[in-house]
mmCIF file of C-alpha atoms in Angstrom:
data_model
loop_
_atom_site.group_PDB
_atom_site.id
_atom_site.type_symbol
_atom_site.label_atom_id
_atom_site.label_comp_id
_atom_site.label_asym_id
_atom_site.label_seq_id
_atom_site.Cartn_x
_atom_site.Cartn_y
_atom_site.Cartn_z
ATOM 1 C CA MET A 22 130.760 97.163 62.749
ATOM 2 C CA ARG A 23 132.910 97.667 65.760
ATOM 3 C CA PHE A 24 131.249 99.100 68.737
ATOM 4 C CA ASN A 25 131.826 103.117 69.044
ATOM 5 C CA PRO A 26 130.350 104.568 71.873
ATOM 6 C CA ASN A 27 130.510 107.479 69.679
ATOM 7 C CA ILE A 28 128.639 106.725 66.940
ATOM 8 C CA HIS A 29 126.430 104.715 68.865
ATOM 9 C CA HIS A 30 125.498 107.346 71.406
ATOM 10 C CA ARG A 31 125.998 104.429 74.229
ATOM 11 C CA HIS A 32 128.172 105.483 77.204
ATOM 12 C CA SER A 33 129.270 104.118 80.108
ATOM 13 C CA ILE A 34 127.879 104.557 83.296
ATOM 14 C CA ARG A 35 130.824 103.326 85.688
ATOM 15 C CA LEU A 36 133.218 105.164 86.865
ATOM 16 C CA LYS A 37 136.294 105.992 85.232
ATOM 17 C CA GLY A 38 139.805 104.188 85.570
ATOM 18 C CA TYR A 39 138.152 102.419 88.373
ATOM 19 C CA ASP A 40 139.571 99.053 89.207
ATOM 20 C CA TYR A 41 135.929 97.131 89.622
ATOM 21 C CA SER A 42 138.090 93.859 90.426
ATOM 22 C CA GLN A 43 140.144 95.104 93.120
ATOM 23 C CA GLU A 44 138.705 94.583 97.201
ATOM 24 C CA GLY A 45 135.853 96.396 98.899
ATOM 25 C CA LEU A 46 131.984 95.857 98.799
ATOM 26 C CA TYR A 47 129.589 97.119 96.157
ATOM 27 C CA PHE A 48 125.784 97.890 95.854
ATOM 28 C CA ILE A 49 124.507 96.505 92.625
ATOM 29 C CA THR A 50 121.029 96.999 91.357
ATOM 30 C CA ILE A 51 119.401 94.989 87.878
ATOM 31 C CA CYS A 52 116.733 95.660 86.087
ATOM 32 C CA VAL A 53 114.546 93.430 84.391
ATOM 33 C CA GLN A 54 114.031 94.783 80.599
ATOM 34 C CA ASP A 55 110.664 97.119 80.436
ATOM 35 C CA ARG A 56 110.210 96.879 84.352
ATOM 36 C CA GLU A 57 108.443 94.419 83.783
ATOM 37 C CA PHE A 58 107.316 92.299 87.224
ATOM 38 C CA ILE A 59 108.135 88.587 86.642
ATOM 39 C CA PHE A 60 109.507 87.871 89.682
ATOM 40 C CA GLY A 61 106.568 87.951 91.954
ATOM 41 C CA ASP A 62 104.604 90.343 93.578
ATOM 42 C CA ILE A 63 104.590 92.451 97.500
ATOM 43 C CA LYS A 64 101.367 92.255 99.147
ATOM 44 C CA ASN A 65 100.870 94.560 102.026
ATOM 45 C CA GLY A 66 104.689 94.814 102.000
ATOM 46 C CA ILE A 67 105.662 90.997 101.952
ATOM 47 C CA LEU A 68 107.130 89.493 99.411
ATOM 48 C CA GLU A 69 106.277 86.719 97.497
ATOM 49 C CA LEU A 70 108.102 85.212 95.363
ATOM 50 C CA ASN A 71 107.029 82.768 91.855
ATOM 51 C CA PRO A 72 109.502 80.050 90.439
ATOM 52 C CA PHE A 73 111.048 82.821 88.175
ATOM 53 C CA GLY A 74 112.317 85.144 91.168
ATOM 54 C CA LYS A 75 113.259 81.678 93.313
ATOM 55 C CA ILE A 76 115.347 80.695 90.286
ATOM 56 C CA ALA A 77 116.620 84.434 90.164
ATOM 57 C CA SER A 78 117.567 83.975 94.370
ATOM 58 C CA GLN A 79 119.218 81.106 93.262
ATOM 59 C CA GLU A 80 121.256 81.893 90.691
ATOM 60 C CA TRP A 81 122.323 85.342 92.889
ATOM 61 C CA GLU A 82 123.120 82.642 96.243
ATOM 62 C CA ASN A 83 125.279 80.192 93.314
ATOM 63 C CA SER A 84 127.254 83.091 91.784
ATOM 64 C CA GLU A 85 129.680 82.907 96.274
ATOM 65 C CA LYS A 86 129.434 78.847 95.511
ATOM 66 C CA ILE A 87 131.281 78.760 91.921
ATOM 67 C CA ARG A 88 133.702 82.025 93.167
ATOM 68 C CA ASP A 89 135.865 81.548 95.974
ATOM 69 C CA ASN A 90 136.709 85.639 95.663
ATOM 70 C CA ILE A 91 133.349 86.871 96.252
ATOM 71 C CA LYS A 92 130.985 87.355 98.809
ATOM 72 C CA ILE A 93 127.301 88.217 98.759
ATOM 73 C CA HIS A 94 126.100 90.045 102.029
ATOM 74 C CA GLU A 95 122.129 91.087 102.031
ATOM 75 C CA TYR A 96 120.162 91.243 98.548
ATOM 76 C CA ILE A 97 116.573 90.748 97.412
ATOM 77 C CA ILE A 98 114.957 89.633 94.582
ATOM 78 C CA MET A 99 112.455 92.652 93.547
ATOM 79 C CA PRO A 100 109.265 92.259 90.979
ATOM 80 C CA ASN A 101 111.542 93.631 88.605
ATOM 81 C CA HIS A 102 114.524 94.235 89.559
ATOM 82 C CA ILE A 103 117.422 92.865 92.455
ATOM 83 C CA HIS A 104 119.344 94.732 94.704
ATOM 84 C CA GLY A 105 122.620 93.115 96.270
ATOM 85 C CA ILE A 106 125.853 93.968 97.644
ATOM 86 C CA ILE A 107 128.729 91.844 96.466
ATOM 87 C CA GLU A 108 132.379 91.782 98.156
ATOM 88 C CA ILE A 109 135.677 91.020 96.346
ATOM 89 C CA LEU A 110 137.763 89.418 99.312
ATOM 90 C CA PHE A 111 140.473 89.357 96.603
ATOM 91 C CA LYS A 112 142.034 90.170 93.276
ATOM 92 C CA LYS A 113 141.363 87.132 90.213
ATOM 93 C CA ASP A 114 144.709 87.062 90.276
ATOM 94 C CA GLU A 115 146.091 86.490 93.490
ATOM 95 C CA SER A 116 145.682 82.967 94.760
ATOM 96 C CA LYS A 117 144.058 81.969 98.340
ATOM 97 C CA GLU A 118 147.382 80.464 98.958
ATOM 98 C CA GLU A 119 149.216 83.699 98.334
ATOM 99 C CA LYS A 120 146.529 85.699 99.672
ATOM 100 C CA ASP A 121 146.825 83.924 103.190
ATOM 101 C CA ARG A 122 150.867 83.856 103.605
ATOM 102 C CA GLU A 123 150.459 87.555 102.780
ATOM 103 C CA ASN A 124 147.924 87.904 105.767
ATOM 104 C CA LYS A 125 149.856 86.232 107.944
ATOM 105 C CA LYS A 126 152.924 88.262 106.998
ATOM 106 C CA GLY A 127 150.929 91.001 107.920
ATOM 107 C CA GLY A 128 150.573 89.843 111.003
ATOM 108 C CA GLU A 129 154.021 89.095 111.864
ATOM 109 C CA ASP A 130 154.713 92.666 110.895
ATOM 110 C CA LYS A 131 152.639 94.234 113.201
ATOM 111 C CA GLY A 132 153.882 96.513 115.691
ATOM 112 C CA LYS A 133 156.958 97.726 113.100
ATOM 113 C CA GLY A 134 154.618 100.288 111.704
ATOM 114 C CA GLU A 135 154.015 99.266 107.985
ATOM 115 C CA ASP A 136 151.289 100.446 106.169
ATOM 116 C CA LYS A 137 149.727 101.890 109.652
ATOM 117 C CA GLY A 138 147.579 104.237 108.170
ATOM 118 C CA GLU A 139 146.418 102.741 104.731
ATOM 119 C CA SER A 140 144.922 99.460 106.328
ATOM 120 C CA LYS A 141 143.082 101.098 108.884
ATOM 121 C CA GLY A 142 139.434 99.863 108.273
ATOM 122 C CA GLU A 143 139.677 99.297 104.454
ATOM 123 C CA SER A 144 141.033 95.783 104.638
ATOM 124 C CA LYS A 145 140.374 93.138 107.724
ATOM 125 C CA ASP A 146 140.596 89.765 108.277
ATOM 126 C CA GLU A 147 138.124 88.396 106.426
ATOM 127 C CA SER A 148 137.917 84.993 108.857
ATOM 128 C CA LYS A 149 136.956 87.599 111.464
ATOM 129 C CA GLY A 150 133.584 88.749 109.604
ATOM 130 C CA GLU A 151 134.748 91.891 109.477
ATOM 131 C CA LEU A 152 134.145 93.958 105.616
ATOM 132 C CA ARG A 153 136.700 95.141 103.299
ATOM 133 C CA PHE A 154 135.592 98.534 101.974
ATOM 134 C CA ALA A 155 136.708 99.973 98.443
ATOM 135 C CA PRO A 156 139.771 102.844 98.322
ATOM 136 C CA THR A 157 138.468 106.498 98.920
ATOM 137 C CA VAL A 158 140.340 107.270 95.935
ATOM 138 C CA PRO A 159 140.413 105.692 92.873
ATOM 139 C CA THR A 160 143.056 105.420 90.673
ATOM 140 C CA ALA A 161 143.182 108.086 88.554
ATOM 141 C CA PRO A 162 142.223 107.833 85.067
ATOM 142 C CA THR A 163 145.496 109.553 83.415
ATOM 143 C CA ALA A 164 147.893 106.966 85.648
ATOM 144 C CA PRO A 165 150.630 104.685 83.727
ATOM 145 C CA THR A 166 149.976 100.548 84.547
ATOM 146 C CA ALA A 167 152.389 97.916 84.187
ATOM 147 C CA PRO A 168 151.074 95.422 81.679
ATOM 148 C CA THR A 169 149.569 92.388 82.869
ATOM 149 C CA ASN A 170 148.549 88.806 81.702
ATOM 150 C CA PHE A 171 145.204 87.709 80.591
ATOM 151 C CA LYS A 172 142.982 87.550 83.907
ATOM 152 C CA SER A 173 140.116 85.191 84.492
ATOM 153 C CA PRO A 174 136.860 87.042 83.162
ATOM 154 C CA SER A 175 134.957 86.338 86.273
ATOM 155 C CA GLN A 176 137.153 88.483 88.718
ATOM 156 C CA THR A 177 135.551 92.490 87.807
ATOM 157 C CA ILE A 178 132.288 93.266 88.488
ATOM 158 C CA GLY A 179 130.772 93.534 85.524
ATOM 159 C CA SER A 180 131.601 89.584 84.336
ATOM 160 C CA ILE A 181 130.116 88.175 87.646
ATOM 161 C CA ILE A 182 126.937 90.334 86.929
ATOM 162 C CA ARG A 183 127.104 89.439 83.067
ATOM 163 C CA GLY A 184 127.443 85.109 84.334
ATOM 164 C CA PHE A 185 124.463 86.355 86.446
ATOM 165 C CA LYS A 186 122.142 87.005 83.831
ATOM 166 C CA ILE A 187 123.142 84.943 81.398
ATOM 167 C CA ALA A 188 123.045 82.258 84.261
ATOM 168 C CA THR A 189 118.852 83.219 85.021
ATOM 169 C CA ILE A 190 118.085 83.160 81.346
ATOM 170 C CA LYS A 191 119.339 79.892 81.089
ATOM 171 C CA LYS A 192 117.459 78.693 84.102
ATOM 172 C CA ILE A 193 114.662 79.888 83.493
ATOM 173 C CA LYS A 194 114.318 78.891 79.663
ATOM 174 C CA ASP A 195 115.103 75.465 80.703
ATOM 175 C CA TYR A 196 112.261 76.110 82.973
ATOM 176 C CA ILE A 197 109.477 76.998 80.810
ATOM 177 C CA GLN A 198 110.315 74.349 78.161
ATOM 178 C CA GLU A 199 110.141 71.625 81.309
ATOM 179 C CA ILE A 200 106.620 73.095 82.830
ATOM 180 C CA GLU A 201 105.608 73.897 79.041
ATOM 181 C CA LYS A 202 106.228 69.870 77.454
ATOM 182 C CA LYS A 203 104.893 68.346 81.191
ATOM 183 C CA GLU A 204 102.050 70.032 80.602
ATOM 184 C CA GLU A 205 102.211 69.386 77.063
ATOM 185 C CA ILE A 206 102.007 65.256 77.427
ATOM 186 C CA LYS A 207 99.384 65.567 80.758
ATOM 187 C CA GLY A 208 97.145 67.216 76.665
ATOM 188 C CA LYS A 209 97.818 64.704 75.199
ATOM 189 C CA GLY A 210 96.923 62.026 78.473
ATOM 190 C CA GLU A 211 93.686 63.356 79.121
ATOM 191 C CA LYS A 212 92.613 63.387 75.757
ATOM 192 C CA GLY A 213 93.395 59.672 75.184
ATOM 193 C CA ASN A 214 91.705 58.424 78.540
ATOM 194 C CA LYS A 215 88.264 60.283 77.114
ATOM 195 C CA GLU A 216 88.264 58.625 73.687
ATOM 196 C CA ILE A 217 86.722 55.597 73.506
ATOM 197 C CA LYS A 218 88.807 53.160 72.438
ATOM 198 C CA ARG A 219 87.497 49.662 70.052
ATOM 199 C CA ILE A 220 88.050 46.595 72.240
ATOM 200 C CA SER A 221 87.670 43.004 70.225
ATOM 201 C CA TRP A 222 85.098 40.599 71.466
ATOM 202 C CA GLY A 223 85.531 39.306 74.522
ATOM 203 C CA GLU A 224 87.112 41.586 75.706
ATOM 204 C CA LEU A 225 86.469 43.570 78.961
ATOM 205 C CA GLN A 226 86.139 47.339 79.532
ATOM 206 C CA PHE A 227 86.137 48.779 83.219
ATOM 207 C CA ALA A 228 85.521 51.978 84.176
ATOM 208 C CA PRO A 229 88.412 54.115 85.740
ATOM 209 C CA THR A 230 88.325 53.143 89.370
ATOM 210 C CA ILE A 231 89.088 56.997 90.722
ATOM 211 C CA ALA A 232 86.824 59.693 89.596
ATOM 212 C CA PRO A 233 87.676 63.261 89.045
ATOM 213 C CA THR A 234 87.055 64.890 92.102
ATOM 214 C CA GLU A 235 86.146 68.765 91.824
ATOM 215 C CA GLU A 236 89.883 70.281 93.271
ATOM 216 C CA SER A 237 91.893 67.684 91.141
ATOM 217 C CA GLU A 238 89.631 68.611 88.358
ATOM 218 C CA PHE A 239 90.259 72.326 89.296
ATOM 219 C CA ALA A 240 93.274 72.503 90.576
ATOM 220 C CA PRO A 241 96.038 75.304 89.228
ATOM 221 C CA THR A 242 98.629 73.463 87.528
ATOM 222 C CA PRO A 243 102.359 75.222 86.978
ATOM 223 C CA ILE A 244 101.332 76.336 83.193
ATOM 224 C CA ALA A 245 98.126 77.694 84.401
ATOM 225 C CA LEU A 246 99.885 79.794 87.742
ATOM 226 C CA THR A 247 102.848 81.263 85.731
ATOM 227 C CA ALA A 248 101.094 81.688 81.979
ATOM 228 C CA PRO A 249 100.947 85.313 82.123
ATOM 229 C CA ILE A 250 104.497 85.165 83.504
ATOM 230 C CA ILE A 251 105.615 83.282 80.615
ATOM 231 C CA GLU A 252 103.947 85.621 78.278
ATOM 232 C CA LYS A 253 105.565 88.979 79.652
ATOM 233 C CA ILE A 254 108.934 86.592 79.388
ATOM 234 C CA LYS A 255 108.625 85.589 75.963
ATOM 235 C CA SER A 256 107.444 88.382 74.524
ATOM 236 C CA LEU A 257 111.282 89.590 75.608
ATOM 237 C CA ASN A 258 112.005 87.139 73.608
ATOM 238 C CA PHE A 259 113.996 85.734 76.625
ATOM 239 C CA LYS A 260 116.319 89.140 77.281
ATOM 240 C CA ILE A 261 115.211 89.592 80.661
ATOM 241 C CA TRP A 262 117.471 91.337 81.838
ATOM 242 C CA GLN A 263 118.734 95.390 81.051
ATOM 243 C CA ARG A 264 121.249 95.976 78.715
ATOM 244 C CA ASN A 265 123.194 97.722 81.930
ATOM 245 C CA TYR A 266 123.000 97.548 85.748
ATOM 246 C CA TYR A 267 123.623 100.232 88.181
ATOM 247 C CA GLU A 268 126.294 100.404 90.777
ATOM 248 C CA ILE A 269 127.488 101.922 94.441
ATOM 249 C CA ILE A 270 131.351 101.766 95.451
ATOM 250 C CA ILE A 271 130.276 101.472 99.264
ATOM 251 C CA ARG A 272 133.693 103.514 101.465
ATOM 252 C CA ASP A 273 132.736 103.003 104.463
ATOM 253 C CA GLU A 274 130.637 100.916 107.035
ATOM 254 C CA LYS A 275 128.140 103.901 107.284
ATOM 255 C CA ALA A 276 127.597 103.419 104.145
ATOM 256 C CA TYR A 277 127.546 99.903 103.964
ATOM 257 C CA GLN A 278 124.214 99.967 107.025
ATOM 258 C CA ARG A 279 122.583 102.545 105.254
ATOM 259 C CA ILE A 280 122.596 100.947 102.537
ATOM 260 C CA SER A 281 121.900 97.185 104.079
ATOM 261 C CA GLU A 282 118.816 98.841 105.653
ATOM 262 C CA TYR A 283 117.490 100.082 102.263
ATOM 263 C CA ILE A 284 117.492 96.765 100.524
ATOM 264 C CA ILE A 285 116.102 94.746 104.434
ATOM 265 C CA ASN A 286 113.412 97.360 104.122
ATOM 266 C CA ASN A 287 112.667 97.486 100.188
ATOM 267 C CA PRO A 288 108.774 95.789 99.711
ATOM 268 C CA GLN A 289 107.952 97.675 102.737
ATOM 269 C CA LYS A 290 108.834 100.814 101.146
ATOM 270 C CA TRP A 291 107.717 99.778 97.564
ATOM 271 C CA GLU A 292 104.860 102.152 96.387
ATOM 272 C CA GLU A 293 107.578 104.907 96.795
ATOM 273 C CA ASP A 294 110.314 102.504 94.548
ATOM 274 C CA LYS A 295 111.929 104.655 91.984
ATOM 275 C CA PHE A 296 111.945 101.143 89.908
ATOM 276 C CA HIS A 297 108.023 100.551 90.096
ATOM 277 C CA LYS A 298 106.639 102.003 87.336
ATOM 278 C CA LYS A 299 106.806 100.148 84.222
ATOM 279 C CA ILE A 300 109.295 102.592 81.197
ATOM 280 C CA LYS A 301 106.364 103.263 79.135
ATOM 281 C CA LYS A 302 107.206 101.880 75.409
#
């Protein structure tokens, strides 16, 4: 049965009629399923990421590396969610060469008075490190639009987030399988060393050259350090992320600065954070 929001009682929290592939800055929040703490811990306002948090951080940064039309600004991986600012530099169906030509043309037209009011403070040359804010008025839902060709699925904010979620789940799953495999091999090896092997007449059996030390015997292994988190992830059936995400369209410099400071200071205000509490099942 095809999904029907009227039947399934789900509604989109996206702004209806807004083009999420257009140039601009977007403040994104993605929560872990049931807001479980799986990415690390915060102690005295200092964030300590575990291996899963580091994977999420790496994949968030990879979003920029695999796409030439976005830029990652401030972001933070919290124990059970991520805050970040994504900038779309240009539409994916518009090539970088075309964008450069348009910027060059715009420079040549300087002083002619064309689009003077529209471009001010909204669409600036990215090479100068300046910001590109979203339009203050979204596209009207009822406004007629010309038919367009099929576009790459990676050009919208929604598909960028979807790609990030898929990548983190895969990497975390691979990581867990890898350390469990190592532990299994290690366990078999230790068991084999403890077994008394039969030797034929004339063969000699020597004691180990290095006796196990207290440090090596009790040193925590990766599986021991992350076992509780792994159990949480498995209890979620590796569905780490909530189905949707939160987003705010950043309209101006003031909003950008306020949101950037909020992201940077998030660990210090963790106890007050509305995402701090887990969702009761």
